[in-house]
Structure formats: structure tokens, C-alpha cells
Amino acid sequence: MESSNESSGISGNSGAKRIGAGILLSRLAGLLRESLLRSVLGLGPAADAFTAALRIPNLLQNLLGEGSLSSSFIPVYSKLLSEGKEKEAGDAAGAVASLLIAFTGALTLVGILIARPIAKILTPGFTSEKLDLTADLIKITTAGIGFLVLAAWCLGVLNSHRKFFLSYVAPVIWNAAQIVILLIAINKDWDPARAAKAAAWGLFLGGIIQLLFQFFGVVKLRTKIRFSFSWKNGHVREIIKRFNPTILGRGVVQISAYFDLVLASLLVTGAVAALMSAQVLYILPISLFAMSIAASELPEMSRITDNQHLGTRLNQGIKQTSFLMLLASVIYVTIGDQIIGVIFQWGSFDRDDSIVVAATLAAYSLGIPAVGISRIYQSALYADGDTKTPAFSATLRVIISLSLGFLMMFPLDRLFISNSALEKVPGSITGTWGPLSESLRSLPDNPHLGAVGLAIGSAVAAWVEMIFLARKTNKEITQGVSSYSPIVKLLPATISALIVSIIARWLLSGSNEFVNCLLCIPAATLTYIAVSSKNGVRESLDLVEGLKRSYKKF
């Protein structure tokens, strides 16, 4: 048993590194794409339309794609492979792929045919001109994301065979197609509406290329996959059984994203784009660290048959995730505006836009540790065969997020940034819970802070979800062992890094954004590592030892 545990631990750790490397490359490409988008579109009407148009295809990708498919397909497929049942594994994988192609194709066609009504439902606050552009973009992006859903099946197969890097580096291709189009748009000086349509076509082409890239990776595995519609196959039925509650949980989260879009459309123009820009950075540490750990652990956890070993891996994952997520939160809260300035502040995106997006990012960042840790809990529950608890926790999170976001967004939308200073719309701030007039919302002179209210609701809800999952998992798997101790042990390091970062910002107040990032981020990071090492945090000590070994070799 010890050797088995050790082996799975090694493979899980190296898998997390490969996933992390792939995600890092794809997220860097995503940041470049988003930077170019902001340069061309700013936070104007075309930016809101393009962001809204991504929501429908994202529904397909998130409901049928990576998250839901991984949590239901990988545990069953990985277990069959570990038992040496390669033919049965191939039959199950082929049947799932065939069903996915049929279902995704039908939904994609429906999305294209009723794009205008969908746009009207999702963005009731948009003007007629912005609504027309949104509908046109939905027709293009929906078809493109359909290919990414099928690419998610390839990811599930590749991950189960421990081919992690290929799966997670593939989105670089998807981003690259859009980057090329946006560079052409900048060079040709296209207007925002034309550039938005061009970016949508880049998304479509990128989806096709990414699918082909990953499918060739599956072919090279020489698996015994046989495509069919054998949904009555026992293993396929087990996957579908796991898939239903998982898709319910994902569906609830997607409904939340759509309600966010509906609510943001009632805010001043730019709120939808501000949310998207903040989310690009917000999701970076979650994807790079939490998702890489959770994704690599899921196949390994699925092979474990005893709760004691499962609990050990769960606790290890929580420690690693907590260590990385808390530092990311500190950096975003204290230096977020400088990071955004370096990445986005050029072209149509000015300093006032940076401040609004940074405030939204700071609000989101308060929930980063909770979101990251929840990913690890969910992997453990999926591996244990429990897909209902994550679905229920997602529902709870959505209800809280939307309720708090709705309460806070309208008062905050009456605040705006002008020449880097906080201003307010004439009239009462408190007690005004409805949207501003359409004339103020349609063509604002300055970016408003309504999106921050939605981000605050999301952060609070993330902590509620994490606490719920912790209690449920501790009861069923870890048998009462506290999972909060890693966070508590890291609090001194977190507070110290926060203080150092604030002082560094004050000392460098006259410097530009790049210099601030170059000096403040290392200062906060080194403080965090030093204090956590002093407190005996294993992840920090291992990092220091690794750096020492690298220095000696050099």
C-alpha cells in the first residue's frame, strides 16, 4: 500500500506541474488576447456586446465540457484503465463522444437560429444597436465553442492516460487565432464593431484547430476507442448517472453567470466588459494552481479505494492550494491596479478604466482562496462518487452571490472614476436601488463601479460554499480532521505580505505601473515565503529548499 500511495503521489504531483505549465502558457496567451481586445474595444458598447455574446457558447462549454465531463467521465474511465479493461474503457469513451457530438450539434444549431431572442433575454438593458451586434456575434461564437466542447472529451481521455500538458496547452491555439485577427484589426484601424465580429470569427477558427490538435493527441495513444451510440452500456450509464447531478451544479453556476449578465446590462455601459476583464486575471491563479492540482488529483483519487488515503491526498491538496491562493489574493488586492495598467492600459483603455477593473478584481480576489480550496473538495467528492453535494453547494453559492450582488450593484453604479478620482452621480447614493436613466447608462463620460457590487457578492458566496463543502467532506472522508488549519497557519504570512505590499506601494507612489509591479510583487512574495517558512509551513520550506538546490547547481 505504501508504494502504491507513493507512486500515485508522485504521478499526481508531476501531473499538477504539467497541467500548471500548460495552463500558464494558455493563460498568458489569454491575457495577450484580452489586452488586445481592450485596446481595440475599451469598455465601450462593442466590448459589452462581445462579452455578452460569449455567454451562450460558454454555457455549452461549461455544462457539457471540461468541468462536467471530467468529473463524471474521468473517474469511470480511469478506473477501467487501472483494472486493465481497455476494451470496455474504449467502448465507454466512444459512446460518450458520439452522444456528445449529437447533443452539442443540436444545441449549437438552436443557439444560432434563435440568437436574437437569446440576446434580448440575456441583455434586457442593452440598446437596440448594441442588441443587434450581440445577436450577430452569438451566431458566430456559439458555433466556435461547440468545437471546444468536443475538445473537452479529448481532454478527459488524455488526462486519464496522464497526458496532462497537451490538454491544457491546447487553448494557446484558440487564443492565437483571435490574437492574429486582433493584430490585423489594430493595423487596419477597424472600428470596434467590425473588430468584435472579426474576433468572433477568430474564436470560431481557433475552436476547430484546437479540437484537431487534441484529437490527434488521442489518436497517438492508440486506444481501443470505438464510436457508437451504446448508451445502454453499463459504464456509459454510470457516467450519465454521475453526469446528471454534475451538470445540475454546473447549470446552476451558469445560470448565475447569466443573471450576472442580465444585472450588468442594467448598469452603465462598460460594466459587462469590466467584469470580463477582471475575471481574466481573477481566474488566472485559480486555473494555474487550484485547477491544476484538482485536475491532476481527480484521476489519482478515483483509483483510491480507502477513505484514509483519500483524506491524506485531500489534505495535501488543500495545503498546496491555500499556500498559493492567499498570496494571489494579497497581490491582487494591493497591486491589482498596477498589474491591470501594465496589461490593459493602452489604446482605448485609459487610467480610469484601469481603476474600475482593479476595484472589481480586488472584490473578486477576496474569494480566491475559497474558490481554490472548493475545487479540491469537489475533486475528492467526485472521486468518492458523490456528485450531489457539489451541485447543492453550487446552488447555495449562486443564491447568495446574486442576492448580495443585486443589493450592492445599483448604489455602487452611482459612483464613477473621473481623472483617477472617485465621484458620484448627483443625488442620493443610499436608498436608490434602481438603474440609472438610459441616457446616463448608454454613453457615459466615465466608467462606473456597479460591477464591483456583483464581484463582492461572488466573493462572499465563495466562502459560504467552501465552509459547506469542508463540513460535508470532513464528515464523510476525513472523519472530523479540521481542514481550516492550513489557512490559519498562513494568516501571519498573509498579513505580513499585505503590510509590506502597502508600504512598498506608498514608497513607490511616484513610479510607473511597471516599476511598481517589478518591486512590489517580489517584496510581498518574499515576505510571505519568509514568514510562512518561519512558521513551519511545509510548502514554503519545500520551496526554499528547492531554490537552494537550484542555486547550488548553478
Coordinates of C-alpha atoms in Angstrom, one line a residue:
M1 CA 0.0 0.0 0.0
E2 CA 2.8 2.4 0.8
S3 CA 4.4 2.0 -2.5
S4 CA 1.2 2.5 -4.3
N5 CA 0.5 5.6 -2.4
E6 CA 3.9 6.9 -3.1
S7 CA 3.5 6.2 -6.7
S8 CA 0.2 7.9 -7.1
G9 CA 1.5 10.8 -5.1
I10 CA 4.4 11.2 -7.5
S11 CA 2.2 11.0 -10.5
G12 CA -0.3 13.4 -9.1
N13 CA 2.5 15.9 -8.2
S14 CA 4.1 15.7 -11.6
G15 CA 0.7 15.8 -13.3
A16 CA -0.1 19.1 -11.4
K17 CA 3.2 20.6 -12.7
R18 CA 2.5 19.6 -16.3
I19 CA -1.1 20.9 -16.1
G20 CA 0.2 24.1 -14.4
A21 CA 2.7 24.6 -17.3
G22 CA 0.1 24.1 -19.9
I23 CA -2.4 26.4 -18.1
L24 CA 0.3 29.0 -17.7
L25 CA 1.0 29.2 -21.4
S26 CA -2.7 29.3 -22.3
R27 CA -3.5 31.9 -19.7
L28 CA -0.6 34.1 -20.9
A29 CA -2.0 33.8 -24.4
G30 CA -5.4 34.7 -23.0
L31 CA -4.0 37.8 -21.2
L32 CA -2.5 38.9 -24.5
R33 CA -5.8 38.3 -26.3
E34 CA -7.7 40.3 -23.6
S35 CA -5.1 43.1 -23.7
L36 CA -5.6 43.4 -27.5
L37 CA -9.4 43.3 -27.1
R38 CA -9.3 46.1 -24.5
S39 CA -7.1 48.1 -26.8
V40 CA -9.5 47.8 -29.7
L41 CA -12.8 47.8 -27.8
G42 CA -12.0 49.5 -24.5
L43 CA -15.1 49.4 -22.1
G44 CA -17.5 50.6 -24.8
P45 CA -20.7 49.2 -26.4
A46 CA -18.9 46.8 -28.7
A47 CA -16.9 45.4 -25.7
D48 CA -20.1 44.8 -23.8
A49 CA -21.7 43.1 -26.9
F50 CA -18.7 40.8 -27.5
T51 CA -18.6 39.8 -23.8
A52 CA -22.3 39.1 -23.7
A53 CA -22.0 37.0 -26.9
L54 CA -19.5 34.7 -25.2
R55 CA -22.0 33.8 -22.5
I56 CA -24.2 31.5 -24.6
P57 CA -21.3 29.4 -26.0
N58 CA -19.8 29.4 -22.6
L59 CA -23.0 27.7 -21.4
L60 CA -22.3 24.8 -23.7
Q61 CA -18.6 24.6 -22.8
N62 CA -19.2 24.6 -19.1
L63 CA -22.3 22.4 -19.0
L64 CA -21.1 19.8 -21.4
G65 CA -17.4 20.4 -21.5
E66 CA -14.4 20.2 -19.3
G67 CA -15.8 20.6 -15.8
S68 CA -18.9 18.3 -16.0
L69 CA -17.3 15.8 -18.4
S70 CA -14.2 15.5 -16.3
S71 CA -16.0 14.9 -13.0
S72 CA -18.2 12.2 -14.5
F73 CA -16.2 10.6 -17.3
I74 CA -12.6 10.6 -15.9
P75 CA -13.4 8.6 -12.6
V76 CA -15.1 5.8 -14.6
Y77 CA -12.7 5.7 -17.5
S78 CA -9.6 5.9 -15.2
K79 CA -10.9 3.1 -13.0
L80 CA -11.4 0.8 -16.1
L81 CA -7.9 1.5 -17.3
S82 CA -6.4 0.8 -13.9
E83 CA -8.3 -2.6 -13.9
G84 CA -6.8 -3.5 -17.3
K85 CA -10.2 -3.3 -19.0
E86 CA -9.0 -1.3 -22.0
K87 CA -11.7 -2.6 -24.4
E88 CA -14.5 -1.7 -22.0
A89 CA -12.9 1.7 -21.4
G90 CA -12.7 2.3 -25.2
D91 CA -16.3 1.4 -25.7
A92 CA -17.4 3.7 -22.9
A93 CA -15.3 6.6 -24.2
G94 CA -16.5 6.1 -27.8
A95 CA -20.2 6.1 -26.8
V96 CA -19.8 9.2 -24.7
A97 CA -18.1 11.0 -27.6
S98 CA -20.9 10.0 -30.0
L99 CA -23.6 11.2 -27.6
L100 CA -21.7 14.4 -27.0
I101 CA -21.4 15.2 -30.7
A102 CA -25.1 14.7 -31.3
F103 CA -26.3 16.7 -28.3
T104 CA -23.8 19.5 -28.8
G105 CA -24.6 19.8 -32.5
A106 CA -28.3 20.1 -31.8
L107 CA -27.8 22.8 -29.2
T108 CA -25.4 24.7 -31.3
L109 CA -27.9 24.8 -34.2
V110 CA -30.7 26.0 -31.9
G111 CA -28.4 28.7 -30.5
I112 CA -27.6 30.0 -34.0
L113 CA -31.3 30.0 -35.1
I114 CA -32.6 31.9 -32.1
A115 CA -29.7 34.2 -31.4
R116 CA -31.7 37.4 -31.4
P117 CA -34.3 36.2 -28.8
I118 CA -31.5 34.9 -26.6
A119 CA -29.7 38.2 -26.8
K120 CA -32.9 40.0 -25.8
I121 CA -33.5 37.8 -22.8
L122 CA -29.9 37.9 -21.5
T123 CA -29.3 41.7 -22.0
P124 CA -32.6 43.5 -21.5
G125 CA -30.8 46.7 -20.6
F126 CA -28.9 46.9 -24.0
T127 CA -29.9 49.5 -26.5
S128 CA -31.3 48.3 -29.9
E129 CA -28.0 48.9 -31.7
K130 CA -25.9 47.0 -29.1
L131 CA -28.5 44.2 -29.1
D132 CA -28.2 43.7 -32.8
L133 CA -24.4 43.4 -32.6
T134 CA -24.7 41.0 -29.7
A135 CA -27.1 38.7 -31.7
D136 CA -24.8 38.7 -34.7
L137 CA -21.8 37.8 -32.5
I138 CA -23.7 35.0 -30.8
K139 CA -24.3 33.2 -34.1
I140 CA -20.6 33.0 -34.7
T141 CA -19.3 32.3 -31.2
T142 CA -21.8 29.6 -30.5
A143 CA -20.6 27.5 -33.5
G144 CA -17.0 28.1 -32.4
I145 CA -17.5 26.9 -28.8
G146 CA -19.2 23.8 -30.0
F147 CA -15.8 22.5 -31.1
L148 CA -14.4 23.3 -27.7
V149 CA -17.0 21.0 -26.0
L150 CA -15.7 18.1 -28.1
A151 CA -12.2 19.1 -27.3
A152 CA -13.1 18.6 -23.6
W153 CA -13.8 14.9 -24.4
C154 CA -10.2 14.7 -25.7
L155 CA -9.0 16.3 -22.5
G156 CA -10.8 13.7 -20.4
V157 CA -9.2 10.9 -22.4
L158 CA -5.7 12.5 -22.3
N159 CA -5.9 13.2 -18.6
S160 CA -6.9 9.7 -17.8
H161 CA -3.8 8.5 -19.6
R162 CA -1.8 11.1 -17.7
K163 CA -1.0 13.1 -20.8
F164 CA -1.7 16.4 -19.0
F165 CA 0.4 19.0 -20.7
L166 CA -1.1 18.5 -24.2
S167 CA -4.7 19.0 -23.0
Y168 CA -4.0 22.3 -21.1
V169 CA -1.6 23.9 -23.6
A170 CA -4.1 23.4 -26.5
P171 CA -6.1 26.6 -25.7
V172 CA -3.0 28.6 -26.7
I173 CA -4.1 27.8 -30.3
W174 CA -7.6 29.1 -29.6
N175 CA -6.2 32.3 -28.3
A176 CA -3.6 32.6 -31.0
A177 CA -6.3 32.6 -33.7
Q178 CA -8.0 35.6 -32.1
I179 CA -4.7 37.4 -31.4
V180 CA -3.8 37.3 -35.1
I181 CA -7.2 38.7 -36.1
L182 CA -7.0 41.5 -33.4
L183 CA -3.5 42.4 -34.6
I184 CA -4.9 42.8 -38.1
A185 CA -7.8 44.9 -36.7
I186 CA -5.3 47.2 -34.9
N187 CA -3.1 47.5 -38.0
K188 CA -6.1 48.3 -40.3
D189 CA -7.7 50.6 -37.7
W190 CA -11.0 48.8 -37.8
D191 CA -13.9 50.3 -35.9
P192 CA -14.9 48.5 -32.7
A193 CA -18.0 46.7 -34.2
R194 CA -16.0 45.3 -37.1
A195 CA -13.2 44.3 -34.8
A196 CA -15.6 42.5 -32.5
K197 CA -17.0 40.5 -35.4
A198 CA -13.5 39.6 -36.6
A199 CA -12.6 38.4 -33.1
A200 CA -15.6 36.2 -33.1
W201 CA -14.5 34.6 -36.3
G202 CA -11.1 34.1 -34.8
L203 CA -12.8 32.3 -31.9
F204 CA -14.6 30.0 -34.4
L205 CA -11.4 29.1 -36.3
G206 CA -9.4 28.6 -33.1
G207 CA -12.0 26.2 -31.8
I208 CA -11.7 24.0 -34.9
I209 CA -7.9 24.0 -34.8
Q210 CA -7.8 23.3 -31.0
L211 CA -10.1 20.3 -31.4
L212 CA -8.0 18.8 -34.2
F213 CA -4.8 19.4 -32.2
Q214 CA -6.2 17.4 -29.2
F215 CA -7.8 14.7 -31.3
F216 CA -4.5 13.9 -32.9
G217 CA -3.2 13.5 -29.3
V218 CA -5.9 11.0 -28.6
V219 CA -5.2 9.1 -31.8
K220 CA -1.5 8.8 -30.9
L221 CA -2.5 7.0 -27.7
R222 CA -3.6 4.0 -29.8
T223 CA -6.5 3.4 -27.5
K224 CA -9.3 0.9 -28.3
I225 CA -12.0 3.6 -28.6
R226 CA -14.9 2.6 -30.8
F227 CA -17.5 5.3 -31.6
S228 CA -21.2 4.2 -31.1
F229 CA -24.4 5.3 -29.5
S230 CA -24.4 2.4 -27.0
W231 CA -25.9 4.5 -24.2
K232 CA -27.3 1.3 -22.5
N233 CA -23.7 0.2 -21.8
G234 CA -23.4 -0.2 -18.1
H235 CA -20.3 2.0 -17.8
V236 CA -21.9 4.7 -20.0
R237 CA -25.0 4.6 -17.8
E238 CA -22.7 5.1 -14.8
I239 CA -21.1 8.1 -16.5
I240 CA -24.5 9.5 -17.3
K241 CA -25.7 8.9 -13.7
R242 CA -22.7 10.9 -12.4
F243 CA -23.2 13.5 -15.2
N244 CA -26.7 14.5 -14.3
P245 CA -26.1 16.0 -10.8
T246 CA -22.8 17.4 -12.0
I247 CA -24.5 19.2 -14.9
L248 CA -27.1 20.4 -12.5
G249 CA -24.4 22.0 -10.4
R250 CA -22.7 23.4 -13.4
G251 CA -26.1 24.6 -14.7
V252 CA -26.7 26.5 -11.6
V253 CA -23.4 28.2 -11.8
Q254 CA -24.1 29.1 -15.5
I255 CA -27.5 30.4 -14.5
S256 CA -25.6 32.6 -12.1
A257 CA -23.3 33.9 -14.8
Y258 CA -26.4 34.7 -17.0
F259 CA -28.1 36.5 -14.2
D260 CA -24.8 38.4 -13.7
L261 CA -25.0 39.4 -17.3
V262 CA -28.7 40.4 -17.1
L263 CA -27.9 42.5 -14.0
A264 CA -24.8 44.0 -15.5
S265 CA -26.8 45.0 -18.6
L266 CA -28.8 47.2 -16.3
L267 CA -25.7 49.1 -15.2
V268 CA -23.8 51.8 -17.0
T269 CA -22.1 50.8 -20.3
G270 CA -18.8 49.1 -19.6
A271 CA -19.9 47.0 -16.6
V272 CA -20.1 43.8 -18.7
A273 CA -16.7 44.3 -20.2
A274 CA -15.2 45.3 -16.8
L275 CA -16.5 42.1 -15.2
M276 CA -14.8 40.1 -18.0
S277 CA -11.5 41.9 -17.8
A278 CA -11.4 41.4 -14.0
Q279 CA -12.3 37.7 -14.4
V280 CA -9.5 37.1 -16.8
L281 CA -7.0 37.9 -14.1
Y282 CA -9.1 36.5 -11.2
I283 CA -9.3 33.1 -12.8
L284 CA -5.5 33.0 -13.6
P285 CA -4.3 31.8 -10.1
I286 CA -7.3 29.6 -9.8
S287 CA -6.6 27.9 -13.1
L288 CA -2.9 27.8 -12.8
F289 CA -2.7 26.4 -9.2
A290 CA -6.1 25.2 -7.9
M291 CA -7.4 23.7 -11.1
S292 CA -4.1 22.1 -12.0
I293 CA -3.9 20.4 -8.6
A294 CA -7.6 19.4 -8.7
A295 CA -7.4 18.1 -12.2
S296 CA -4.3 16.0 -11.6
E297 CA -5.7 14.7 -8.3
L298 CA -9.0 13.5 -9.7
P299 CA -7.7 10.5 -11.7
E300 CA -5.5 9.5 -8.8
M301 CA -8.2 10.0 -6.2
S302 CA -10.5 7.9 -8.4
R303 CA -8.1 5.0 -8.2
I304 CA -8.1 5.1 -4.3
T305 CA -10.3 2.6 -2.5
D306 CA -9.9 3.7 1.1
N307 CA -11.0 6.9 2.7
Q308 CA -7.9 7.3 4.9
H309 CA -5.6 7.6 1.8
L310 CA -8.2 9.8 0.1
G311 CA -8.3 12.1 3.1
T312 CA -4.5 12.3 3.1
R313 CA -4.4 13.4 -0.6
L314 CA -7.3 15.8 0.1
N315 CA -5.4 17.4 3.0
Q316 CA -2.2 17.7 0.9
G317 CA -4.2 19.4 -1.9
I318 CA -5.8 21.9 0.4
K319 CA -2.4 22.8 1.9
Q320 CA -0.8 23.4 -1.5
T321 CA -3.8 25.4 -2.7
S322 CA -4.1 27.6 0.4
F323 CA -0.4 28.5 0.2
L324 CA -0.8 29.7 -3.4
M325 CA -4.2 31.3 -3.3
L326 CA -3.7 33.5 -0.2
L327 CA -0.6 35.1 -1.8
A328 CA -2.5 35.7 -5.0
S329 CA -5.3 37.5 -3.1
V330 CA -2.8 39.8 -1.4
I331 CA -1.1 40.7 -4.7
Y332 CA -4.4 41.4 -6.5
V333 CA -5.9 43.5 -3.7
T334 CA -2.8 45.7 -3.2
I335 CA -1.2 45.9 -6.6
G336 CA -4.1 44.9 -8.9
D337 CA -4.4 48.4 -10.5
Q338 CA -0.7 48.4 -11.4
I339 CA -1.0 44.9 -13.0
I340 CA -4.0 46.0 -15.0
G341 CA -2.2 49.2 -16.0
V342 CA 0.7 47.2 -17.4
I343 CA -1.5 44.7 -19.3
F344 CA -4.5 46.7 -20.5
Q345 CA -3.8 50.4 -20.2
W346 CA -3.2 51.3 -23.9
G347 CA -5.3 52.2 -26.9
S348 CA -8.9 52.8 -25.9
F349 CA -8.3 51.7 -22.3
D350 CA -7.3 54.5 -20.0
R351 CA -6.3 55.0 -16.4
D352 CA -9.9 55.5 -15.2
D353 CA -10.8 52.1 -16.8
S354 CA -7.9 50.5 -15.0
I355 CA -9.1 51.7 -11.6
V356 CA -12.6 50.4 -12.2
V357 CA -11.4 47.0 -13.4
A358 CA -8.9 46.9 -10.5
A359 CA -11.7 47.6 -7.9
T360 CA -13.7 44.8 -9.5
L361 CA -10.7 42.5 -9.4
A362 CA -10.0 43.3 -5.7
A363 CA -13.5 42.4 -4.8
Y364 CA -13.3 39.1 -6.7
S365 CA -9.9 38.4 -5.1
L366 CA -11.3 38.3 -1.6
G367 CA -12.9 34.9 -2.6
I368 CA -9.9 33.4 -4.5
P369 CA -8.7 31.2 -1.6
A370 CA -12.2 29.8 -1.0
V371 CA -12.8 29.1 -4.7
G372 CA -9.4 27.3 -5.0
I373 CA -10.0 25.2 -1.9
S374 CA -13.5 24.3 -3.0
R375 CA -12.0 22.8 -6.2
I376 CA -10.0 20.3 -4.2
Y377 CA -13.1 19.4 -2.1
Q378 CA -15.1 18.8 -5.2
S379 CA -12.4 16.5 -6.7
A380 CA -12.4 14.4 -3.5
L381 CA -16.2 14.2 -3.5
Y382 CA -16.4 13.3 -7.2
A383 CA -13.7 10.6 -6.7
D384 CA -15.8 9.2 -3.8
G385 CA -18.8 9.0 -6.1
D386 CA -20.7 12.0 -4.6
T387 CA -21.8 14.4 -7.3
K388 CA -24.9 15.7 -5.4
T389 CA -23.0 17.6 -2.7
P390 CA -21.1 19.8 -5.1
A391 CA -24.3 20.5 -7.0
F392 CA -26.1 21.6 -3.9
S393 CA -23.2 23.8 -2.8
A394 CA -23.1 25.4 -6.2
T395 CA -26.8 26.3 -5.8
L396 CA -26.2 27.8 -2.4
R397 CA -23.3 29.8 -3.7
V398 CA -25.4 31.2 -6.6
I399 CA -28.3 32.2 -4.4
I400 CA -26.1 34.2 -2.1
S401 CA -24.0 35.7 -4.9
L402 CA -27.0 37.0 -6.8
S403 CA -28.8 38.3 -3.7
L404 CA -25.8 40.3 -2.4
G405 CA -24.8 41.4 -5.9
F406 CA -28.3 42.8 -6.6
L407 CA -28.3 44.7 -3.3
M408 CA -25.0 46.3 -3.9
M409 CA -24.7 47.0 -7.6
F410 CA -27.1 49.9 -8.1
P411 CA -25.8 52.1 -5.2
L412 CA -22.2 51.4 -6.4
D413 CA -23.2 52.3 -10.0
R414 CA -23.8 55.8 -8.8
L415 CA -20.1 56.1 -8.2
F416 CA -17.7 56.7 -11.0
I417 CA -14.0 57.4 -11.7
S418 CA -13.0 60.7 -13.3
N419 CA -9.3 61.7 -13.7
S420 CA -8.4 59.0 -11.2
A421 CA -10.7 60.4 -8.5
L422 CA -13.9 58.9 -7.1
E423 CA -17.0 60.9 -7.9
K424 CA -20.7 60.4 -7.6
V425 CA -23.8 61.0 -9.7
P426 CA -25.7 64.0 -8.4
G427 CA -28.4 62.8 -6.0
S428 CA -28.7 60.3 -3.2
I429 CA -26.4 57.3 -3.2
T430 CA -28.1 55.3 -0.4
G431 CA -31.8 54.4 -0.9
T432 CA -31.6 54.4 -4.7
W433 CA -31.9 50.8 -5.8
G434 CA -33.0 51.1 -9.4
P435 CA -30.9 51.6 -12.6
L436 CA -29.8 55.0 -13.8
S437 CA -31.6 56.6 -16.7
E438 CA -30.9 55.1 -20.2
S439 CA -29.2 58.3 -21.3
L440 CA -26.7 58.0 -18.5
R441 CA -26.2 54.3 -19.0
S442 CA -25.8 54.3 -22.8
L443 CA -23.0 56.8 -23.3
P444 CA -21.2 57.5 -20.0
D445 CA -18.4 60.0 -19.8
N446 CA -16.6 57.9 -17.2
P447 CA -16.5 54.3 -16.0
H448 CA -18.8 53.4 -13.1
L449 CA -18.4 51.0 -10.2
G450 CA -21.6 48.9 -10.4
A451 CA -19.6 45.8 -11.4
V452 CA -17.9 45.9 -8.1
G453 CA -21.1 45.1 -6.3
L454 CA -21.6 41.9 -8.3
A455 CA -17.9 40.9 -7.6
I456 CA -18.4 41.4 -3.8
G457 CA -21.5 39.1 -3.9
S458 CA -19.4 36.4 -5.6
A459 CA -16.6 36.6 -3.1
V460 CA -18.8 36.3 0.0
A461 CA -20.7 33.4 -1.6
A462 CA -17.4 31.6 -2.4
W463 CA -16.6 31.4 1.3
V464 CA -20.0 30.1 2.2
E465 CA -19.6 27.3 -0.4
M466 CA -16.2 26.4 0.9
I467 CA -17.3 26.1 4.5
F468 CA -20.3 24.0 3.5
L469 CA -18.0 21.6 1.4
A470 CA -15.4 21.5 4.2
R471 CA -18.0 20.3 6.8
K472 CA -19.5 17.8 4.4
T473 CA -16.2 16.4 3.3
N474 CA -14.7 16.3 6.8
K475 CA -17.7 14.3 7.9
E476 CA -17.7 11.8 5.0
I477 CA -14.0 11.4 4.2
T478 CA -11.5 13.0 6.7
Q479 CA -13.6 11.9 9.7
G480 CA -13.6 15.2 11.6
V481 CA -10.0 16.2 10.9
S482 CA -10.0 20.0 10.5
S483 CA -9.3 21.4 7.1
Y484 CA -9.1 25.0 8.2
S485 CA -5.7 24.7 9.9
P486 CA -3.7 25.4 6.7
I487 CA -5.4 28.8 6.3
V488 CA -5.0 29.6 10.0
K489 CA -1.3 28.7 9.9
L490 CA -0.8 31.0 6.9
L491 CA -2.5 34.1 8.4
P492 CA 0.7 35.6 9.8
A493 CA 2.4 35.4 6.5
T494 CA -0.7 36.7 4.7
I495 CA -1.0 39.8 6.9
S496 CA 2.8 40.4 6.8
A497 CA 2.8 40.3 3.0
L498 CA -0.2 42.6 2.9
I499 CA 1.5 45.2 5.1
V500 CA 4.8 45.1 3.1
S501 CA 2.9 45.4 -0.2
I502 CA 1.0 48.5 1.0
I503 CA 4.2 50.1 2.4
A504 CA 6.0 49.4 -0.9
R505 CA 3.2 51.0 -2.9
W506 CA 3.4 54.1 -0.7
L507 CA 7.2 54.3 -1.1
L508 CA 6.9 53.9 -4.9
S509 CA 3.9 56.2 -5.3
G510 CA 5.7 58.3 -7.9
S511 CA 6.8 55.4 -10.1
N512 CA 5.0 53.9 -13.1
E513 CA 3.0 50.7 -13.1
F514 CA 5.7 48.5 -14.5
V515 CA 8.2 49.6 -11.8
N516 CA 5.6 49.1 -9.1
C517 CA 4.9 45.6 -10.2
L518 CA 8.6 44.8 -10.6
L519 CA 9.3 45.7 -7.0
C520 CA 6.1 45.3 -5.0
I521 CA 5.2 41.8 -6.2
P522 CA 8.7 40.3 -5.2
A523 CA 8.6 42.2 -1.9
A524 CA 5.2 40.7 -1.0
T525 CA 6.2 37.3 -2.2
L526 CA 9.5 37.1 -0.3
T527 CA 7.8 38.3 2.9
Y528 CA 5.1 35.7 2.5
I529 CA 7.7 32.9 2.0
A530 CA 9.9 34.1 4.8
V531 CA 7.2 34.3 7.4
S532 CA 5.5 31.1 6.4
S533 CA 8.8 29.3 6.5
K534 CA 9.4 30.6 10.0
N535 CA 6.0 29.2 11.0
G536 CA 6.9 25.8 9.6
V537 CA 4.6 25.7 6.6
R538 CA 5.8 22.7 4.6
E539 CA 5.0 24.1 1.2
S540 CA 7.2 27.1 1.9
L541 CA 10.0 25.1 3.3
D542 CA 10.0 22.8 0.3
L543 CA 10.1 25.8 -2.0
V544 CA 13.1 27.3 -0.1
E545 CA 14.9 24.0 -0.3
G546 CA 14.2 23.7 -4.0
L547 CA 15.6 27.2 -4.6
K548 CA 18.7 26.4 -2.5
R549 CA 19.4 23.2 -4.6
S550 CA 18.9 25.1 -7.8
Y551 CA 21.3 27.9 -6.6
K552 CA 24.0 25.3 -5.7
K553 CA 23.7 23.6 -9.1
F554 CA 24.0 27.0 -10.8

